[in-house]
CSV table of C-alpha atoms and ligand atoms in Angstrom, one decimal:
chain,number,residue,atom,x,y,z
A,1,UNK,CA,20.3,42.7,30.8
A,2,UNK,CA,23.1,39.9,31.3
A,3,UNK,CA,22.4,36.9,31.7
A,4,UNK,CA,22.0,35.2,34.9
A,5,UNK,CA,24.5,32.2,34.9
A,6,UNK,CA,23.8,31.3,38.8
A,7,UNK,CA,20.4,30.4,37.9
A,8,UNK,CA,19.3,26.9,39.0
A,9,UNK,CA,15.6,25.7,38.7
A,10,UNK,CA,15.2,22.6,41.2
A,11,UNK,CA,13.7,20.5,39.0
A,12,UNK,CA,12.9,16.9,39.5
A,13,UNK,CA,13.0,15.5,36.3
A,14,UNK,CA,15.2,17.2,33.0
A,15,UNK,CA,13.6,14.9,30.0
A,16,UNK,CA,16.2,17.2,28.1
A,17,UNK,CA,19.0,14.5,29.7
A,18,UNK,CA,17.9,12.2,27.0
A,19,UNK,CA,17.9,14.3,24.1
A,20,UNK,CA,22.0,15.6,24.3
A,21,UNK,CA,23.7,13.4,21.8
A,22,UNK,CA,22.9,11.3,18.8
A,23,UNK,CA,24.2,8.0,20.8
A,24,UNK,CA,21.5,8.8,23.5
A,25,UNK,CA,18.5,9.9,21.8
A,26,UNK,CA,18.8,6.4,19.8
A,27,UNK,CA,19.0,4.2,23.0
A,28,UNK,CA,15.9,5.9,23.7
A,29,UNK,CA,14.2,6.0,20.7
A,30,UNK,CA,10.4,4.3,20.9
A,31,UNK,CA,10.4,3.0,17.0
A,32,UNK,CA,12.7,2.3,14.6
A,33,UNK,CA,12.3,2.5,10.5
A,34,UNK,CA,14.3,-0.6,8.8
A,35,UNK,CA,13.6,-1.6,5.0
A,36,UNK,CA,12.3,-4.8,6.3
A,37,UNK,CA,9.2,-3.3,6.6
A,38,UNK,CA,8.7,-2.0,3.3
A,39,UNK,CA,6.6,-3.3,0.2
A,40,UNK,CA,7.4,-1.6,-3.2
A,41,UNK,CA,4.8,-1.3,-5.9
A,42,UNK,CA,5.0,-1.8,-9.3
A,43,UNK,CA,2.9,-1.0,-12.1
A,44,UNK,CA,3.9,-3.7,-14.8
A,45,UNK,CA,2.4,-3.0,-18.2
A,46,UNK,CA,2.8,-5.5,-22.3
A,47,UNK,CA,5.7,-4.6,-24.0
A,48,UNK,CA,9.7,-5.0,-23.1
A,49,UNK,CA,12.1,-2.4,-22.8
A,50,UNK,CA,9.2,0.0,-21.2
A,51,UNK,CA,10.1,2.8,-18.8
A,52,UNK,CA,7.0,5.4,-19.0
A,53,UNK,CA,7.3,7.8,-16.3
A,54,UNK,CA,4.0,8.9,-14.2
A,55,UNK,CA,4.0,12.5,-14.5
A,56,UNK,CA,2.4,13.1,-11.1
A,57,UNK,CA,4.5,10.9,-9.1
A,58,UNK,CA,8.5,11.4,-10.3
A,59,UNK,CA,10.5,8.6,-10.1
A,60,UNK,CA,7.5,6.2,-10.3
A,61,UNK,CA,7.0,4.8,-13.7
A,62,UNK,CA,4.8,2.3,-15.9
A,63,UNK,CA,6.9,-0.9,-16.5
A,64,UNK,CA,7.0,-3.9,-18.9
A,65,UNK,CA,7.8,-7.3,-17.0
A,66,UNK,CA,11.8,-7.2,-18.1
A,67,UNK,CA,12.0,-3.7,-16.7
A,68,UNK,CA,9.8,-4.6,-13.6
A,69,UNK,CA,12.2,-8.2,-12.8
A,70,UNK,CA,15.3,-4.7,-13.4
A,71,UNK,CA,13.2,-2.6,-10.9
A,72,UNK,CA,12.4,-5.4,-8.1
A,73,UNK,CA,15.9,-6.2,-7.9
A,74,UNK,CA,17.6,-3.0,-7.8
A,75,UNK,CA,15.2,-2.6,-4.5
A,76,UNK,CA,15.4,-6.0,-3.1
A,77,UNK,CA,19.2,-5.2,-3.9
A,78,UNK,CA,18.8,-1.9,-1.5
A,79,UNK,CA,17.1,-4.0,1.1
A,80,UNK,CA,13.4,-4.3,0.6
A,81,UNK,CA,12.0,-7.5,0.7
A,82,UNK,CA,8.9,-7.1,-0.8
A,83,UNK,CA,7.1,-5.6,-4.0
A,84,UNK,CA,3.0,-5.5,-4.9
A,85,UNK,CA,1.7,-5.3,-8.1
A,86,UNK,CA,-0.9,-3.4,-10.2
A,87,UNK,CA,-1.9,-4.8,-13.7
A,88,UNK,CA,-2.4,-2.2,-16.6
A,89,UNK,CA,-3.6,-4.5,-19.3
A,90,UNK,CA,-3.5,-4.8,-23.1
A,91,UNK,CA,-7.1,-5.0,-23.7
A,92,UNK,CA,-10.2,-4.0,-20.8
A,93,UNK,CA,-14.0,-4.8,-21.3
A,94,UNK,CA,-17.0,-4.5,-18.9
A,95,UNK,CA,-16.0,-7.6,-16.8
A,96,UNK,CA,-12.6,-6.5,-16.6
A,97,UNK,CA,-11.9,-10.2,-18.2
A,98,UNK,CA,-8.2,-9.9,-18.7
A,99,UNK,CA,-7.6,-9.7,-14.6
A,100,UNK,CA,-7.9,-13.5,-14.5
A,101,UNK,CA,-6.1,-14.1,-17.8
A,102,UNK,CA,-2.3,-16.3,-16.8
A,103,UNK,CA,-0.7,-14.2,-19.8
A,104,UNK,CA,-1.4,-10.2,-18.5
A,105,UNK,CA,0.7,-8.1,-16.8
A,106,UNK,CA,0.7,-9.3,-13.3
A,107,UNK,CA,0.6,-12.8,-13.8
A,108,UNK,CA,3.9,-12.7,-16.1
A,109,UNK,CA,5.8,-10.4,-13.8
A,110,UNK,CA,4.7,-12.9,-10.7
A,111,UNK,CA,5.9,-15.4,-12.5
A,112,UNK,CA,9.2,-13.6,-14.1
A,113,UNK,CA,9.7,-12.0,-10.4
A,114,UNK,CA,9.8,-15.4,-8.7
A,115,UNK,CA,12.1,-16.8,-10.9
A,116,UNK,CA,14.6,-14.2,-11.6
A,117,UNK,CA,15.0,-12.1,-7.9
A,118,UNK,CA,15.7,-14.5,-5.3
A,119,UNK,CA,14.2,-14.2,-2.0
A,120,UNK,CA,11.8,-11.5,-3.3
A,121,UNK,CA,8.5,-11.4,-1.5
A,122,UNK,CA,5.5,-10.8,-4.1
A,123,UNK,CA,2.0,-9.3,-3.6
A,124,UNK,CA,-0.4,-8.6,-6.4
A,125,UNK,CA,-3.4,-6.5,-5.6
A,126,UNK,CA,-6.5,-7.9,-6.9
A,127,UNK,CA,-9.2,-5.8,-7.9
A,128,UNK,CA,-11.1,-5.2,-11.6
A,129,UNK,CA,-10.6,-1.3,-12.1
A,130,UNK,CA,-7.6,-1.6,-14.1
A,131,UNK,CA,-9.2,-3.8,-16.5
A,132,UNK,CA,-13.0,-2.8,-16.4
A,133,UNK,CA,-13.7,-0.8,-19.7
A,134,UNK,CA,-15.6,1.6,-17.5
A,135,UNK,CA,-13.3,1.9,-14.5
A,136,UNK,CA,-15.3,0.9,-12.0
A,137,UNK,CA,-14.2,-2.4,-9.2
A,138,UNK,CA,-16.7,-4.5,-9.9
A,139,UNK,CA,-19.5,-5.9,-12.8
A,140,UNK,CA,-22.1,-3.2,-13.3
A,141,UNK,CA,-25.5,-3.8,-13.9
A,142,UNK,CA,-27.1,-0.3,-14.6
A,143,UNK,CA,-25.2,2.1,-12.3
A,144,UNK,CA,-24.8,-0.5,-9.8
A,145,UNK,CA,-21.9,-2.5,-8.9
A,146,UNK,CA,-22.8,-6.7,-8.4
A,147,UNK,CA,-21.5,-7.4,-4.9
A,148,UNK,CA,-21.3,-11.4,-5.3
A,149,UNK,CA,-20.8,-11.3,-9.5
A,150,UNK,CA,-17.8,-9.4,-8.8
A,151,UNK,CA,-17.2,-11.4,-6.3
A,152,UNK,CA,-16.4,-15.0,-8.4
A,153,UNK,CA,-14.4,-12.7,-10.7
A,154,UNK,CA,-12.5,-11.3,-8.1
A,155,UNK,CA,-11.5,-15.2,-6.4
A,156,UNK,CA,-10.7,-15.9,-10.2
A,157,UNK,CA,-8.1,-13.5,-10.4
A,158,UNK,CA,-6.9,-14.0,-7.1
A,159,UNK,CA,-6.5,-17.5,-8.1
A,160,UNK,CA,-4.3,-16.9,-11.1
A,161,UNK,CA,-1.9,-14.7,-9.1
A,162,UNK,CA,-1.8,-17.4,-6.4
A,163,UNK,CA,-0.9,-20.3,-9.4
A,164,UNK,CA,1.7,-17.9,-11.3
A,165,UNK,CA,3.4,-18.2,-7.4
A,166,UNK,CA,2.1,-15.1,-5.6
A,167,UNK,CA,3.3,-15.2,-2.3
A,168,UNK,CA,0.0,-13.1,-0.9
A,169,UNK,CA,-3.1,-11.6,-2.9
A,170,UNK,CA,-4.8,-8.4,-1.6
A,171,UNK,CA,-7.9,-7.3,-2.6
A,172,UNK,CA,-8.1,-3.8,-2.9
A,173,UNK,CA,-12.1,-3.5,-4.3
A,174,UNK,CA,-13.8,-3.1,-1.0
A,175,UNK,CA,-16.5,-6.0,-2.1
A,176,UNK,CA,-18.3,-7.7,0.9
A,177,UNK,CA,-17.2,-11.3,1.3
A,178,UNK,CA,-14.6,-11.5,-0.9
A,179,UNK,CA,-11.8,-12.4,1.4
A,180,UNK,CA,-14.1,-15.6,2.2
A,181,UNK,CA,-14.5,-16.0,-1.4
A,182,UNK,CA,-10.8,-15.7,-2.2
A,183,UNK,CA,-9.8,-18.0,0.9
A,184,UNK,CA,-11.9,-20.9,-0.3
A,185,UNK,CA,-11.2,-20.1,-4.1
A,186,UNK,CA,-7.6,-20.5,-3.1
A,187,UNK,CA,-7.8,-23.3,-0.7
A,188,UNK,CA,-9.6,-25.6,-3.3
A,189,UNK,CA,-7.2,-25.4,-5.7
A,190,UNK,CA,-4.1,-26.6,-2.9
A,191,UNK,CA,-3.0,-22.9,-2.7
A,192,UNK,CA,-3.9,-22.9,0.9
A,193,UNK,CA,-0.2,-21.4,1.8
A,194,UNK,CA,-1.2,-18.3,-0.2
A,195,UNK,CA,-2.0,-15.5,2.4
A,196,UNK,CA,-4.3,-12.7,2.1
A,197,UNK,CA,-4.0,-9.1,3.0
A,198,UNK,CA,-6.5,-7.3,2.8
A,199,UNK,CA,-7.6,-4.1,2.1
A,200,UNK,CA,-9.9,-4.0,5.1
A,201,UNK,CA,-10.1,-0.2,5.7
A,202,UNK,CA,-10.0,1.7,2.6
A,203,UNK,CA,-11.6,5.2,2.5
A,204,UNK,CA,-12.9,7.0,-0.4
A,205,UNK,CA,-9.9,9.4,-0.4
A,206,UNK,CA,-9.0,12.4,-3.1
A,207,UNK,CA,-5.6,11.2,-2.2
A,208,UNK,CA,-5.7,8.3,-4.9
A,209,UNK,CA,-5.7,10.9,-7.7
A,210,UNK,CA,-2.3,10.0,-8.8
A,211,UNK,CA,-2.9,6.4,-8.9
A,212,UNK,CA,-5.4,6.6,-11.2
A,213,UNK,CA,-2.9,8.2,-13.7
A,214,UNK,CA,-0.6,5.7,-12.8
A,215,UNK,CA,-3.3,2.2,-13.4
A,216,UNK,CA,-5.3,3.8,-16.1
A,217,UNK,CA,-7.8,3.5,-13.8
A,218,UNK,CA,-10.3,6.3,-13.3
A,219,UNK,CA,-13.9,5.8,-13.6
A,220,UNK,CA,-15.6,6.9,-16.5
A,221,UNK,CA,-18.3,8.5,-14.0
A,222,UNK,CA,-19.8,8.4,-10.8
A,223,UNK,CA,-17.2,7.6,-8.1
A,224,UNK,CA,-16.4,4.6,-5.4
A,225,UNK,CA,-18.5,6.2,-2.9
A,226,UNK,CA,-20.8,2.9,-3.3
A,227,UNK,CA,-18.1,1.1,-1.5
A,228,UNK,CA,-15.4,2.7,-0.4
A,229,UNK,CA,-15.7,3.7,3.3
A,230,UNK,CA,-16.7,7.4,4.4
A,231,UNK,CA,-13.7,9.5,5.8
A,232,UNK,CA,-15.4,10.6,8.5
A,233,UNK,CA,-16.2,6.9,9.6
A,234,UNK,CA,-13.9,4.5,12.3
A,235,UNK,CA,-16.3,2.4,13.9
A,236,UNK,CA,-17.4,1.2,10.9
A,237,UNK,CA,-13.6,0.6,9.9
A,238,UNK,CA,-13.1,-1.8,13.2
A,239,UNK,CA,-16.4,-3.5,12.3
A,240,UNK,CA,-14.4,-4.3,8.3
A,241,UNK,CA,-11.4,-5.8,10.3
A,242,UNK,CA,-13.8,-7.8,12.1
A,243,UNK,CA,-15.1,-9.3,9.1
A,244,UNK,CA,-11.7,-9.2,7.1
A,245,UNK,CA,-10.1,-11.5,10.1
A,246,UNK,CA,-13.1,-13.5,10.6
A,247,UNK,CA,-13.4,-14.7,7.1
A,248,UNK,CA,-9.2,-15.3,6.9
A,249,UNK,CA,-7.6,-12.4,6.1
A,250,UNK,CA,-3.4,-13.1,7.2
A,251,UNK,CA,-3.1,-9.1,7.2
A,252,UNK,CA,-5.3,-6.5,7.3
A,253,UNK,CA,-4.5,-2.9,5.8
A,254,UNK,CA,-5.4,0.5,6.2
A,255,UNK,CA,-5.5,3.6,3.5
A,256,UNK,CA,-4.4,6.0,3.4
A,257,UNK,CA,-1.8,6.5,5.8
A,258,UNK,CA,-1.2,9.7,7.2
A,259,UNK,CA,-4.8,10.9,7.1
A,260,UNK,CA,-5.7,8.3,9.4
A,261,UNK,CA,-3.4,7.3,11.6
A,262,UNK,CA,-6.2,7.2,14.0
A,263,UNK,CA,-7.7,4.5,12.9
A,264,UNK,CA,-4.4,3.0,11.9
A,265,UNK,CA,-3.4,2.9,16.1
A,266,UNK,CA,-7.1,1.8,16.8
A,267,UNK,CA,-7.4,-1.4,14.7
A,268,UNK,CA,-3.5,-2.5,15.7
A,269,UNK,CA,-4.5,-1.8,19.4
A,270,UNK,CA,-8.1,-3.6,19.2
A,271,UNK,CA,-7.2,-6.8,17.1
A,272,UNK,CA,-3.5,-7.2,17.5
A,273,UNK,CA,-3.2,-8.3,14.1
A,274,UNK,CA,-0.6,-8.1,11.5
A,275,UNK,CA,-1.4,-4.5,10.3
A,276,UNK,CA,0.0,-2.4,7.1
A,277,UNK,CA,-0.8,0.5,6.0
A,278,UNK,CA,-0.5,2.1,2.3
A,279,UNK,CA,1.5,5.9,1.9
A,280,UNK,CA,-0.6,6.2,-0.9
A,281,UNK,CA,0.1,8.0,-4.1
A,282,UNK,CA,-1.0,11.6,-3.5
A,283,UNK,CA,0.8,11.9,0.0
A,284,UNK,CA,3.6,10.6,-2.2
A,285,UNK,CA,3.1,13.6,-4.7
A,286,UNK,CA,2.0,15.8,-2.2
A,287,UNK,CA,5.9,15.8,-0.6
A,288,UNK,CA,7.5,15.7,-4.3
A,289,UNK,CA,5.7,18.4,-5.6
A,290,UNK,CA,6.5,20.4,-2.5
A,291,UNK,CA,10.2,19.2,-2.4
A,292,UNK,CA,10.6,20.2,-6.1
A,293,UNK,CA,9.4,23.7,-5.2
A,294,UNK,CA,11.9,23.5,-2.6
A,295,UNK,CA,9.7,24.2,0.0
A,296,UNK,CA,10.1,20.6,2.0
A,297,UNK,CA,13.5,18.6,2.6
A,298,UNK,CA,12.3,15.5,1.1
A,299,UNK,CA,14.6,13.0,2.9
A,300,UNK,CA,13.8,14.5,6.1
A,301,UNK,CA,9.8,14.5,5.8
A,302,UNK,CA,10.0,11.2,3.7
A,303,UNK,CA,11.5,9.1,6.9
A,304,UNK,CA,9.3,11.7,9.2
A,305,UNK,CA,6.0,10.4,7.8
A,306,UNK,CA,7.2,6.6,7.7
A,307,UNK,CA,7.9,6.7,11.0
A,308,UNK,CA,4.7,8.5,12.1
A,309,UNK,CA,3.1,5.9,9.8
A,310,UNK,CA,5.0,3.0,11.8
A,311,UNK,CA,4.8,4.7,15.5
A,312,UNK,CA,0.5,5.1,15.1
A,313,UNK,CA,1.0,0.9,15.0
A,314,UNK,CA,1.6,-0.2,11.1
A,315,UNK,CA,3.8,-3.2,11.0
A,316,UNK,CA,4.4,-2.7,7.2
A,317,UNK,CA,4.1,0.4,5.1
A,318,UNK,CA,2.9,-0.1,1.3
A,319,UNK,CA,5.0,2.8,-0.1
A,320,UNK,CA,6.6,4.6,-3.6
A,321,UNK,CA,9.1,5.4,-1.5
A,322,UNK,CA,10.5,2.3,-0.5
A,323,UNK,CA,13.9,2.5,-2.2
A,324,UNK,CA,14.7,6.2,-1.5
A,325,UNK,CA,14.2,5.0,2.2
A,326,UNK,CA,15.8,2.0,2.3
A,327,UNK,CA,18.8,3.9,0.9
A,328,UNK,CA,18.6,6.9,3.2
A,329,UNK,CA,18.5,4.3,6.4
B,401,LIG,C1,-7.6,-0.3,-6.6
B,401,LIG,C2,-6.5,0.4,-5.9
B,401,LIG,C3,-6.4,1.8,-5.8
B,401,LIG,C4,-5.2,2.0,-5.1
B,401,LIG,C5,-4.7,0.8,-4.8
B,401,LIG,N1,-5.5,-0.2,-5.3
B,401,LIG,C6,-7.1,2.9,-6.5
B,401,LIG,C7,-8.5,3.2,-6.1
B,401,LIG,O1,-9.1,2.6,-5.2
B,401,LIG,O2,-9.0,4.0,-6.9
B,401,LIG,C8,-4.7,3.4,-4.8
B,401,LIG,C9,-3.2,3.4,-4.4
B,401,LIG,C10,-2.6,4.8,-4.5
B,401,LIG,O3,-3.3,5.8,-4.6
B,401,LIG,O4,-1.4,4.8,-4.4
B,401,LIG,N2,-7.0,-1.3,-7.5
């Protein structure tokens, strides 16, 4: 049967009008990706000259502080403004001493980072599972994790990022009170222009699987349940930001990312508060694998899920991707 060519539907409104050409579907368009949002982490191990490559996240690798100072400025060179970065130490024990100590990892690379990349925002993540011999966040005592022990160890390290120049701490352990703890920890030693961003919402997700390759970081048994939030749980994740902002958290996070972009639009809409959220490593290996297999076009779901990431209400996105977007945009 031909087709019908006289065929008119009187139609009131045609949203198709904005959708013809490239020029108009960006005048229109609701939310906009730009490397300014982007922090870029970095997993600084001893050594120089150290490239070791994460097997389950390609292009992501394990890096000694000369290689990290290379890494940050080939990104800040591609336009992202910011890095975080995640200790894996020389030596752990069951306090997870060395995450205070001014000569690990993190505290060189703060301090190599600020001098040699100009303009190069730095946030360290503070927690004790990269340097507990057992893996687990916090001081153990039996099977139990010390909420206020780990606490003081917690402000300790947070303080030696801070004095190596840290430009914001965020504590990633899920301890209660510990932003309190780190504000005053911080404030009494004049580092009161340090921020905090905290890891306010952070669910006990399978999606971390990679980073725990990555950090060296898995724990030797039981799992984070203790303290990590539920997944099926949001009121309880707007109650966290509560506490987070009342005790002085500058920025609160949420993580994962794409899982819960739900609760991601709910705590931007309800507090209004500078919000990031972290792409985290297995929805970073989940597209690799896939677009290895050729069975994704990774450039194409890569800026798809940061913008999905950005549109549910994150103001910055904590992501391995940061470079590969910032070149793509
Ligand atoms: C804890 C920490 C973790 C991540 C960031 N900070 C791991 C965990 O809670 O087990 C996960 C990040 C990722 O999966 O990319 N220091």
């Amino acid at each position: 049967m031909a087709v019908e060519m006289s065929a008119r539907l009187a139609l009131t409104r045609r949203p198709r009008r904005l959708r013809r050409t490239e020029a108009m579907r960006a005048l229109v368009r609701e939310t906009r990706l730009s490397p300014d949002a982007f922090i870029y982490p970095l997993f600084v191990c001893d050594g120089e000259g150290v490239r070791r490559e994460i097997a389950s996240m390609p292009g992501i690798c394990q890096l000694s502080v000369d290689e990290a100072v290379a890494e940050a400025r080939a990104a800040k060179a591609e336009g992202v403004p910011a890095v975080i970065l995640f200790g894996i130490p020389g030596r752990k024990d069951a306090t997870g001493s060395a995450a205070a100590d001014p000569d690990a990892p993190v505290q060189r690379a703060v301090r190599a980072l600020k001098r040699e990349v100009r303009d190069l925002l730095v946030v360290t993540d503070v927690c004790l599972c990269e340097y507990t011999s057992h893996g687990h966040c916090g001081i153990l005592e039996g099977e139990e994790i010390v909420n206020d022990l780990t606490v003081e160890h917690l402000a300790r390290a947070a303080v030696s990022h801070a004095a190596a120049g840290a430009d914001v701490v965020a504590p990633s352990d899920m301890m209660d009170g510990r932003v309190a703890a780190i504000r005053q920890a911080l404030d009494e030693r004049g580092l009161e222009q340090t921020a905090i961003m905290s890891y306010a919402v952070k669910y006990c997700s399978g999606f971390y699987g990679p980073f725990r390759e990555a950090a060296d970081s898995a724990p030797e048994s039981g799992d984070r349940r203790s303290h990590q939030m539920d997944p099926a749980n949001v009121e309880e994740a707007l109650r966290e930001v509560e506490i987070d902002l009342a005790e002085g958290a500058d920025i609160v996070m949420v993580k994962p990312a794409l899982p819960y972009l739900d609760v991601l639009t709910k705590v931007k809409a309800r507090f209004g508060q500078p919000t990031a959220a972290y792409q985290v490593s297995g929805e970073y290996s989940m597209l690799k694998a896939a677009a290895q297999r050729g069975w994704l076009d990774e450039p194409r779901v890569m800026l798809e899920t940061l913008t999905a990431i950005r549109r549910a209400g994150a103001d910055m996105i904590v992501t391995y991707y940061a470079r590969e977007a910032a070149r793509a945009l």
